[in-house]
């Protein structure tokens, strides 16, 4: 079995699809090595195992797939479902998530476990909105953790190493509408000198480039629509056109020369949050498919220096890239979060040429790590696994938690095993 991008063949001996919690508990308790596997959108072996992979897409825990607490707004979701499978029902309940990733195709538990995120100065990673988890531990017993519990901050972005998460509780907000506007041709100097203003010009902003182009290729601005439905001119238009960008003349795809049919609607047309915050529609293959991805998250204050540093490598990186994306993420308090404070995310979508990408990554990392970069847990990097604990002040606490909940290392595999030991 391979991951979504087909760059990785998993090492598992077999795959199980339990349909009940009792069946899942029996598998977990009876196997020496087991890992949950989500929608397989990780590019690294973060979810690998030499034992049994369990997929939760068919798991029925006896409760509705989505439950919304009318008093608190907290949404309880089956962990194996994709975000795209639950957001329409959440909207129908009058609630919304504060952010969504570029792809609605990713599973809730997998996205949370790896610290995957959306974009916006005021929006945290998807894990930042988690307020509760239910999981099956190494003994097959059920465990519930909620915000306020001592172990909770170490249990959300946990790389699947504490147990098999079966349900996730998410904080929500009242539903809202979003419009999406695209601008092209922003000069590089205008971006680096006004980075905070550009990235804060809408509810969610994505900058797309290949780094060696004379101008920034595109700026995607996703803006909240007023309650009265008024749209008018895009809120970011005055700033971006004043800096030299121009509105796009039609729908655009993040990758050059690719039709935008798979992308969420642009052109300032308002629509529900879940149909605008992702870049791609659920019923299409996300992005290109045949690609590799890396991402590094840095303290927001280092943003201009990071952009200049990568820009200096543009001639080296550009020929290997399909596209690259700049986003912002608000900070959270989770121990293994890649966004412990307000952060700038630099994302790289590579051509599927791992030898060439692997040769270029050390140069990129040499430029970004001194600025405080942390690699995304589910994407490709060459930072030695032995160096990762030093990037996380609470890593020792996390390792102790993993040892307590899984003393035999049942849930360790791939580079998580190298990270934590057997």
PDB file of C-alpha atoms in Angstrom, residues 144-379:
ATOM      1  CA  UNK A 144     -10.784  10.546  27.093  1.00  0.00           C
ATOM      2  CA  UNK A 145      -8.706  13.707  27.403  1.00  0.00           C
ATOM      3  CA  UNK A 146     -10.061  17.248  27.424  1.00  0.00           C
ATOM      4  CA  UNK A 147      -8.573  20.717  27.545  1.00  0.00           C
ATOM      5  CA  UNK A 148      -7.665  21.420  31.145  1.00  0.00           C
ATOM      6  CA  UNK A 149      -6.352  17.892  31.756  1.00  0.00           C
ATOM      7  CA  UNK A 150      -2.649  17.784  32.587  1.00  0.00           C
ATOM      8  CA  UNK A 151      -1.756  15.543  29.632  1.00  0.00           C
ATOM      9  CA  UNK A 152      -3.942  17.287  27.081  1.00  0.00           C
ATOM     10  CA  UNK A 153      -1.344  19.660  25.543  1.00  0.00           C
ATOM     11  CA  UNK A 154       0.889  16.673  24.800  1.00  0.00           C
ATOM     12  CA  UNK A 155      -1.871  14.509  23.364  1.00  0.00           C
ATOM     13  CA  UNK A 156      -3.144  16.467  20.370  1.00  0.00           C
ATOM     14  CA  UNK A 157      -0.162  16.832  18.040  1.00  0.00           C
ATOM     15  CA  UNK A 158       1.100  13.415  19.080  1.00  0.00           C
ATOM     16  CA  UNK A 159       2.068  11.741  15.780  1.00  0.00           C
ATOM     17  CA  UNK A 160      -0.160   8.760  16.544  1.00  0.00           C
ATOM     18  CA  UNK A 161       2.218   7.619  19.261  1.00  0.00           C
ATOM     19  CA  UNK A 162      -0.184   7.570  22.226  1.00  0.00           C
ATOM     20  CA  UNK A 163      -2.994   5.412  20.860  1.00  0.00           C
ATOM     21  CA  UNK A 164      -5.622   5.227  18.142  1.00  0.00           C
ATOM     22  CA  UNK A 165      -7.771   8.360  18.258  1.00  0.00           C
ATOM     23  CA  UNK A 166     -11.430   7.497  17.628  1.00  0.00           C
ATOM     24  CA  UNK A 167     -13.171  10.826  18.187  1.00  0.00           C
ATOM     25  CA  UNK A 168     -12.130  14.479  18.155  1.00  0.00           C
ATOM     26  CA  UNK A 169     -13.947  17.381  19.814  1.00  0.00           C
ATOM     27  CA  UNK A 170     -13.549  20.720  18.028  1.00  0.00           C
ATOM     28  CA  UNK A 171     -14.356  24.237  19.148  1.00  0.00           C
ATOM     29  CA  UNK A 172     -16.531  26.025  16.585  1.00  0.00           C
ATOM     30  CA  UNK A 173     -17.837  29.516  15.812  1.00  0.00           C
ATOM     31  CA  UNK A 174     -21.093  30.714  14.210  1.00  0.00           C
ATOM     32  CA  UNK A 175     -21.168  29.944  10.496  1.00  0.00           C
ATOM     33  CA  UNK A 176     -20.015  32.665   8.091  1.00  0.00           C
ATOM     34  CA  UNK A 177     -19.563  33.384   4.398  1.00  0.00           C
ATOM     35  CA  UNK A 178     -16.295  34.046   2.592  1.00  0.00           C
ATOM     36  CA  UNK A 179     -15.318  35.592  -0.739  1.00  0.00           C
ATOM     37  CA  UNK A 180     -12.093  34.680  -2.517  1.00  0.00           C
ATOM     38  CA  UNK A 181     -10.157  37.179  -4.657  1.00  0.00           C
ATOM     39  CA  UNK A 182      -6.888  36.587  -6.499  1.00  0.00           C
ATOM     40  CA  UNK A 183      -4.223  39.157  -7.399  1.00  0.00           C
ATOM     41  CA  UNK A 184      -1.166  38.745  -9.616  1.00  0.00           C
ATOM     42  CA  UNK A 185       2.144  40.479 -10.227  1.00  0.00           C
ATOM     43  CA  UNK A 186       2.994  41.727  -6.736  1.00  0.00           C
ATOM     44  CA  UNK A 187       6.638  42.923  -6.785  1.00  0.00           C
ATOM     45  CA  UNK A 188       8.987  41.039  -4.476  1.00  0.00           C
ATOM     46  CA  UNK A 189      10.217  44.160  -2.699  1.00  0.00           C
ATOM     47  CA  UNK A 190       6.615  45.157  -2.029  1.00  0.00           C
ATOM     48  CA  UNK A 191       5.978  41.784  -0.393  1.00  0.00           C
ATOM     49  CA  UNK A 192       9.090  41.636   1.790  1.00  0.00           C
ATOM     50  CA  UNK A 193       8.809  45.272   2.886  1.00  0.00           C
ATOM     51  CA  UNK A 194       5.088  44.955   3.669  1.00  0.00           C
ATOM     52  CA  UNK A 195       4.876  41.296   4.622  1.00  0.00           C
ATOM     53  CA  UNK A 196       2.709  41.755   7.716  1.00  0.00           C
ATOM     54  CA  UNK A 197       0.307  44.065   5.898  1.00  0.00           C
ATOM     55  CA  UNK A 198      -0.063  41.722   2.931  1.00  0.00           C
ATOM     56  CA  UNK A 199      -0.537  38.607   5.046  1.00  0.00           C
ATOM     57  CA  UNK A 200      -3.045  40.432   7.246  1.00  0.00           C
ATOM     58  CA  UNK A 201      -5.047  41.951   4.394  1.00  0.00           C
ATOM     59  CA  UNK A 202      -7.790  39.278   4.579  1.00  0.00           C
ATOM     60  CA  UNK A 203      -9.114  36.598   6.908  1.00  0.00           C
ATOM     61  CA  UNK A 204      -6.877  34.076   5.107  1.00  0.00           C
ATOM     62  CA  UNK A 205      -4.052  34.937   2.705  1.00  0.00           C
ATOM     63  CA  UNK A 206      -1.887  32.644   0.559  1.00  0.00           C
ATOM     64  CA  UNK A 207       1.030  33.859  -1.531  1.00  0.00           C
ATOM     65  CA  UNK A 208       2.070  31.559  -4.401  1.00  0.00           C
ATOM     66  CA  UNK A 209       5.461  31.703  -6.099  1.00  0.00           C
ATOM     67  CA  UNK A 210       8.337  29.650  -7.480  1.00  0.00           C
ATOM     68  CA  UNK A 211      10.834  32.077  -5.882  1.00  0.00           C
ATOM     69  CA  UNK A 212      12.855  32.780  -9.043  1.00  0.00           C
ATOM     70  CA  UNK A 213      10.131  34.709 -10.893  1.00  0.00           C
ATOM     71  CA  UNK A 214      10.524  38.500 -11.216  1.00  0.00           C
ATOM     72  CA  UNK A 215       7.214  39.046  -9.355  1.00  0.00           C
ATOM     73  CA  UNK A 216       5.096  37.068  -6.923  1.00  0.00           C
ATOM     74  CA  UNK A 217       2.822  34.887  -9.042  1.00  0.00           C
ATOM     75  CA  UNK A 218      -0.425  35.180  -7.048  1.00  0.00           C
ATOM     76  CA  UNK A 219      -1.936  36.362  -3.788  1.00  0.00           C
ATOM     77  CA  UNK A 220      -5.155  34.578  -2.788  1.00  0.00           C
ATOM     78  CA  UNK A 221      -7.283  36.576  -0.328  1.00  0.00           C
ATOM     79  CA  UNK A 222     -10.200  34.916   1.467  1.00  0.00           C
ATOM     80  CA  UNK A 223     -12.291  37.591   3.187  1.00  0.00           C
ATOM     81  CA  UNK A 224     -15.263  37.280   5.513  1.00  0.00           C
ATOM     82  CA  UNK A 225     -18.481  38.649   4.022  1.00  0.00           C
ATOM     83  CA  UNK A 226     -20.472  41.139   6.081  1.00  0.00           C
ATOM     84  CA  UNK A 227     -23.632  39.848   7.725  1.00  0.00           C
ATOM     85  CA  UNK A 228     -25.731  41.941   5.348  1.00  0.00           C
ATOM     86  CA  UNK A 229     -24.215  40.073   2.384  1.00  0.00           C
ATOM     87  CA  UNK A 230     -22.497  43.114   0.914  1.00  0.00           C
ATOM     88  CA  UNK A 231     -19.385  42.240  -1.065  1.00  0.00           C
ATOM     89  CA  UNK A 232     -18.373  45.281  -3.085  1.00  0.00           C
ATOM     90  CA  UNK A 233     -14.628  45.592  -3.709  1.00  0.00           C
ATOM     91  CA  UNK A 234     -12.306  43.003  -2.203  1.00  0.00           C
ATOM     92  CA  UNK A 235     -11.096  44.333   1.177  1.00  0.00           C
ATOM     93  CA  UNK A 236      -7.464  43.664   0.193  1.00  0.00           C
ATOM     94  CA  UNK A 237      -7.737  45.379  -3.194  1.00  0.00           C
ATOM     95  CA  UNK A 238      -6.639  48.860  -2.164  1.00  0.00           C
ATOM     96  CA  UNK A 239      -3.535  47.591  -0.378  1.00  0.00           C
ATOM     97  CA  UNK A 240      -2.441  45.109  -3.040  1.00  0.00           C
ATOM     98  CA  UNK A 241      -3.117  47.294  -6.067  1.00  0.00           C
ATOM     99  CA  UNK A 242      -1.372  50.139  -4.279  1.00  0.00           C
ATOM    100  CA  UNK A 243       1.682  47.869  -3.990  1.00  0.00           C
ATOM    101  CA  UNK A 244       1.612  47.053  -7.698  1.00  0.00           C
ATOM    102  CA  UNK A 245      -0.517  43.892  -7.936  1.00  0.00           C
ATOM    103  CA  UNK A 246      -3.493  43.581 -10.287  1.00  0.00           C
ATOM    104  CA  UNK A 247      -6.736  41.600  -9.918  1.00  0.00           C
ATOM    105  CA  UNK A 248      -6.748  38.269 -11.743  1.00  0.00           C
ATOM    106  CA  UNK A 249      -8.833  38.242 -14.897  1.00  0.00           C
ATOM    107  CA  UNK A 250     -10.232  34.766 -14.245  1.00  0.00           C
ATOM    108  CA  UNK A 251     -10.003  31.697 -12.001  1.00  0.00           C
ATOM    109  CA  UNK A 252      -6.474  30.502 -11.293  1.00  0.00           C
ATOM    110  CA  UNK A 253      -4.827  27.291 -10.043  1.00  0.00           C
ATOM    111  CA  UNK A 254      -1.843  27.390  -7.637  1.00  0.00           C
ATOM    112  CA  UNK A 255       0.186  25.507 -10.254  1.00  0.00           C
ATOM    113  CA  UNK A 256       1.024  27.356 -13.470  1.00  0.00           C
ATOM    114  CA  UNK A 257      -0.708  26.275 -16.672  1.00  0.00           C
ATOM    115  CA  UNK A 258      -3.218  24.066 -14.827  1.00  0.00           C
ATOM    116  CA  UNK A 259      -6.959  24.690 -15.256  1.00  0.00           C
ATOM    117  CA  UNK A 260      -8.690  25.953 -12.115  1.00  0.00           C
ATOM    118  CA  UNK A 261     -11.638  23.553 -12.324  1.00  0.00           C
ATOM    119  CA  UNK A 262     -10.506  21.734  -9.148  1.00  0.00           C
ATOM    120  CA  UNK A 263     -10.185  24.971  -7.167  1.00  0.00           C
ATOM    121  CA  UNK A 264     -12.763  26.589  -4.916  1.00  0.00           C
ATOM    122  CA  UNK A 265     -14.665  29.482  -6.456  1.00  0.00           C
ATOM    123  CA  UNK A 266     -12.851  32.779  -6.919  1.00  0.00           C
ATOM    124  CA  UNK A 267     -13.806  36.156  -8.365  1.00  0.00           C
ATOM    125  CA  UNK A 268     -15.314  37.555  -5.168  1.00  0.00           C
ATOM    126  CA  UNK A 269     -18.395  35.306  -5.242  1.00  0.00           C
ATOM    127  CA  UNK A 270     -19.522  34.775  -1.630  1.00  0.00           C
ATOM    128  CA  UNK A 271     -20.122  31.280  -0.334  1.00  0.00           C
ATOM    129  CA  UNK A 272     -20.058  29.212   2.871  1.00  0.00           C
ATOM    130  CA  UNK A 273     -16.754  29.057   4.727  1.00  0.00           C
ATOM    131  CA  UNK A 274     -16.191  25.375   3.892  1.00  0.00           C
ATOM    132  CA  UNK A 275     -16.500  26.075   0.151  1.00  0.00           C
ATOM    133  CA  UNK A 276     -13.939  28.910   0.158  1.00  0.00           C
ATOM    134  CA  UNK A 277     -11.320  28.367   2.901  1.00  0.00           C
ATOM    135  CA  UNK A 278      -9.835  25.244   1.236  1.00  0.00           C
ATOM    136  CA  UNK A 279      -8.033  25.797  -2.056  1.00  0.00           C
ATOM    137  CA  UNK A 280      -9.475  22.650  -3.623  1.00  0.00           C
ATOM    138  CA  UNK A 281     -12.922  21.112  -4.014  1.00  0.00           C
ATOM    139  CA  UNK A 282     -13.647  17.780  -2.337  1.00  0.00           C
ATOM    140  CA  UNK A 283     -14.879  16.094  -5.513  1.00  0.00           C
ATOM    141  CA  UNK A 284     -11.617  16.647  -7.423  1.00  0.00           C
ATOM    142  CA  UNK A 285      -8.115  15.219  -7.051  1.00  0.00           C
ATOM    143  CA  UNK A 286      -6.365  17.760  -4.854  1.00  0.00           C
ATOM    144  CA  UNK A 287      -3.465  19.736  -6.275  1.00  0.00           C
ATOM    145  CA  UNK A 288      -1.632  17.732  -8.974  1.00  0.00           C
ATOM    146  CA  UNK A 289      -1.345  14.312  -7.321  1.00  0.00           C
ATOM    147  CA  UNK A 290       2.137  13.440  -8.545  1.00  0.00           C
ATOM    148  CA  UNK A 291       4.158  15.686  -6.275  1.00  0.00           C
ATOM    149  CA  UNK A 292       6.262  15.904  -3.116  1.00  0.00           C
ATOM    150  CA  UNK A 293       5.836  18.439  -0.334  1.00  0.00           C
ATOM    151  CA  UNK A 294       7.960  20.085   2.356  1.00  0.00           C
ATOM    152  CA  UNK A 295       7.047  22.826   4.804  1.00  0.00           C
ATOM    153  CA  UNK A 296       8.832  24.882   7.437  1.00  0.00           C
ATOM    154  CA  UNK A 297       7.190  27.070  10.061  1.00  0.00           C
ATOM    155  CA  UNK A 298       9.040  30.033  11.525  1.00  0.00           C
ATOM    156  CA  UNK A 299       8.431  32.715  14.144  1.00  0.00           C
ATOM    157  CA  UNK A 300       6.471  35.521  12.533  1.00  0.00           C
ATOM    158  CA  UNK A 301       9.168  38.088  13.311  1.00  0.00           C
ATOM    159  CA  UNK A 302      11.626  36.121  11.164  1.00  0.00           C
ATOM    160  CA  UNK A 303       9.299  36.280   8.169  1.00  0.00           C
ATOM    161  CA  UNK A 304      10.989  38.974   6.063  1.00  0.00           C
ATOM    162  CA  UNK A 305      14.437  37.433   6.594  1.00  0.00           C
ATOM    163  CA  UNK A 306      13.095  34.003   5.716  1.00  0.00           C
ATOM    164  CA  UNK A 307      11.496  35.244   2.508  1.00  0.00           C
ATOM    165  CA  UNK A 308      14.742  36.972   1.492  1.00  0.00           C
ATOM    166  CA  UNK A 309      16.764  33.844   2.319  1.00  0.00           C
ATOM    167  CA  UNK A 310      14.599  31.572   0.175  1.00  0.00           C
ATOM    168  CA  UNK A 311      14.445  34.163  -2.572  1.00  0.00           C
ATOM    169  CA  UNK A 312      18.267  34.045  -2.687  1.00  0.00           C
ATOM    170  CA  UNK A 313      17.973  30.307  -3.420  1.00  0.00           C
ATOM    171  CA  UNK A 314      15.369  30.838  -6.126  1.00  0.00           C
ATOM    172  CA  UNK A 315      17.557  29.802  -9.044  1.00  0.00           C
ATOM    173  CA  UNK A 316      18.408  26.568  -7.205  1.00  0.00           C
ATOM    174  CA  UNK A 317      14.897  25.734  -6.018  1.00  0.00           C
ATOM    175  CA  UNK A 318      12.741  27.061  -8.842  1.00  0.00           C
ATOM    176  CA  UNK A 319      13.442  24.299 -11.387  1.00  0.00           C
ATOM    177  CA  UNK A 320      12.427  21.674  -8.793  1.00  0.00           C
ATOM    178  CA  UNK A 321       9.178  23.362  -7.778  1.00  0.00           C
ATOM    179  CA  UNK A 322       5.632  23.067  -8.996  1.00  0.00           C
ATOM    180  CA  UNK A 323       4.720  25.933  -6.687  1.00  0.00           C
ATOM    181  CA  UNK A 324       5.443  27.323  -3.227  1.00  0.00           C
ATOM    182  CA  UNK A 325       3.050  28.919  -0.755  1.00  0.00           C
ATOM    183  CA  UNK A 326       3.478  31.446   2.049  1.00  0.00           C
ATOM    184  CA  UNK A 327       0.849  31.509   4.821  1.00  0.00           C
ATOM    185  CA  UNK A 328       0.467  32.657   8.425  1.00  0.00           C
ATOM    186  CA  UNK A 329      -0.765  30.696  11.451  1.00  0.00           C
ATOM    187  CA  UNK A 330      -1.584  31.861  14.975  1.00  0.00           C
ATOM    188  CA  UNK A 331       0.207  30.176  17.875  1.00  0.00           C
ATOM    189  CA  UNK A 332      -1.054  27.539  20.315  1.00  0.00           C
ATOM    190  CA  UNK A 333       0.113  25.782  23.491  1.00  0.00           C
ATOM    191  CA  UNK A 334       0.532  22.191  22.240  1.00  0.00           C
ATOM    192  CA  UNK A 335       3.843  20.522  23.094  1.00  0.00           C
ATOM    193  CA  UNK A 336       4.747  19.251  19.615  1.00  0.00           C
ATOM    194  CA  UNK A 337       3.062  22.034  17.692  1.00  0.00           C
ATOM    195  CA  UNK A 338       5.100  23.564  14.879  1.00  0.00           C
ATOM    196  CA  UNK A 339       3.403  26.898  15.702  1.00  0.00           C
ATOM    197  CA  UNK A 340       4.112  27.649  19.381  1.00  0.00           C
ATOM    198  CA  UNK A 341       3.725  31.350  18.573  1.00  0.00           C
ATOM    199  CA  UNK A 342       2.424  33.371  15.661  1.00  0.00           C
ATOM    200  CA  UNK A 343       4.161  31.847  12.663  1.00  0.00           C
ATOM    201  CA  UNK A 344       4.954  32.154   8.979  1.00  0.00           C
ATOM    202  CA  UNK A 345       4.627  28.919   7.001  1.00  0.00           C
ATOM    203  CA  UNK A 346       6.750  28.328   3.904  1.00  0.00           C
ATOM    204  CA  UNK A 347       5.362  25.434   1.888  1.00  0.00           C
ATOM    205  CA  UNK A 348       7.071  23.785  -1.081  1.00  0.00           C
ATOM    206  CA  UNK A 349       5.315  21.583  -3.645  1.00  0.00           C
ATOM    207  CA  UNK A 350       8.058  19.761  -5.509  1.00  0.00           C
ATOM    208  CA  UNK A 351       8.192  17.813  -8.718  1.00  0.00           C
ATOM    209  CA  UNK A 352       8.318  14.098  -7.969  1.00  0.00           C
ATOM    210  CA  UNK A 353      12.101  13.826  -8.193  1.00  0.00           C
ATOM    211  CA  UNK A 354      13.180  12.816  -4.702  1.00  0.00           C
ATOM    212  CA  UNK A 355      16.937  12.541  -5.406  1.00  0.00           C
ATOM    213  CA  UNK A 356      17.043  16.143  -6.677  1.00  0.00           C
ATOM    214  CA  UNK A 357      14.756  17.437  -3.908  1.00  0.00           C
ATOM    215  CA  UNK A 358      16.730  15.592  -1.221  1.00  0.00           C
ATOM    216  CA  UNK A 359      19.921  17.223  -2.502  1.00  0.00           C
ATOM    217  CA  UNK A 360      18.367  20.701  -2.325  1.00  0.00           C
ATOM    218  CA  UNK A 361      16.691  20.437   1.089  1.00  0.00           C
ATOM    219  CA  UNK A 362      19.883  20.790   3.178  1.00  0.00           C
ATOM    220  CA  UNK A 363      20.575  24.159   1.511  1.00  0.00           C
ATOM    221  CA  UNK A 364      17.046  25.305   2.229  1.00  0.00           C
ATOM    222  CA  UNK A 365      17.198  24.083   5.810  1.00  0.00           C
ATOM    223  CA  UNK A 366      20.584  25.731   6.363  1.00  0.00           C
ATOM    224  CA  UNK A 367      18.914  29.029   5.477  1.00  0.00           C
ATOM    225  CA  UNK A 368      15.761  28.534   7.562  1.00  0.00           C
ATOM    226  CA  UNK A 369      16.707  26.595  10.706  1.00  0.00           C
ATOM    227  CA  UNK A 370      18.887  29.391  12.139  1.00  0.00           C
ATOM    228  CA  UNK A 371      15.769  31.586  11.907  1.00  0.00           C
ATOM    229  CA  UNK A 372      13.821  29.183  14.131  1.00  0.00           C
ATOM    230  CA  UNK A 373      12.169  26.954  11.524  1.00  0.00           C
ATOM    231  CA  UNK A 374      10.440  23.718  12.456  1.00  0.00           C
ATOM    232  CA  UNK A 375       9.683  21.158   9.702  1.00  0.00           C
ATOM    233  CA  UNK A 376       6.103  19.978   9.282  1.00  0.00           C
ATOM    234  CA  UNK A 377       5.801  16.516  10.828  1.00  0.00           C
ATOM    235  CA  UNK A 378       4.022  14.962   7.852  1.00  0.00           C
ATOM    236  CA  UNK A 379       6.147  16.343   5.030  1.00  0.00           C
TER     237      UNK A 379
END
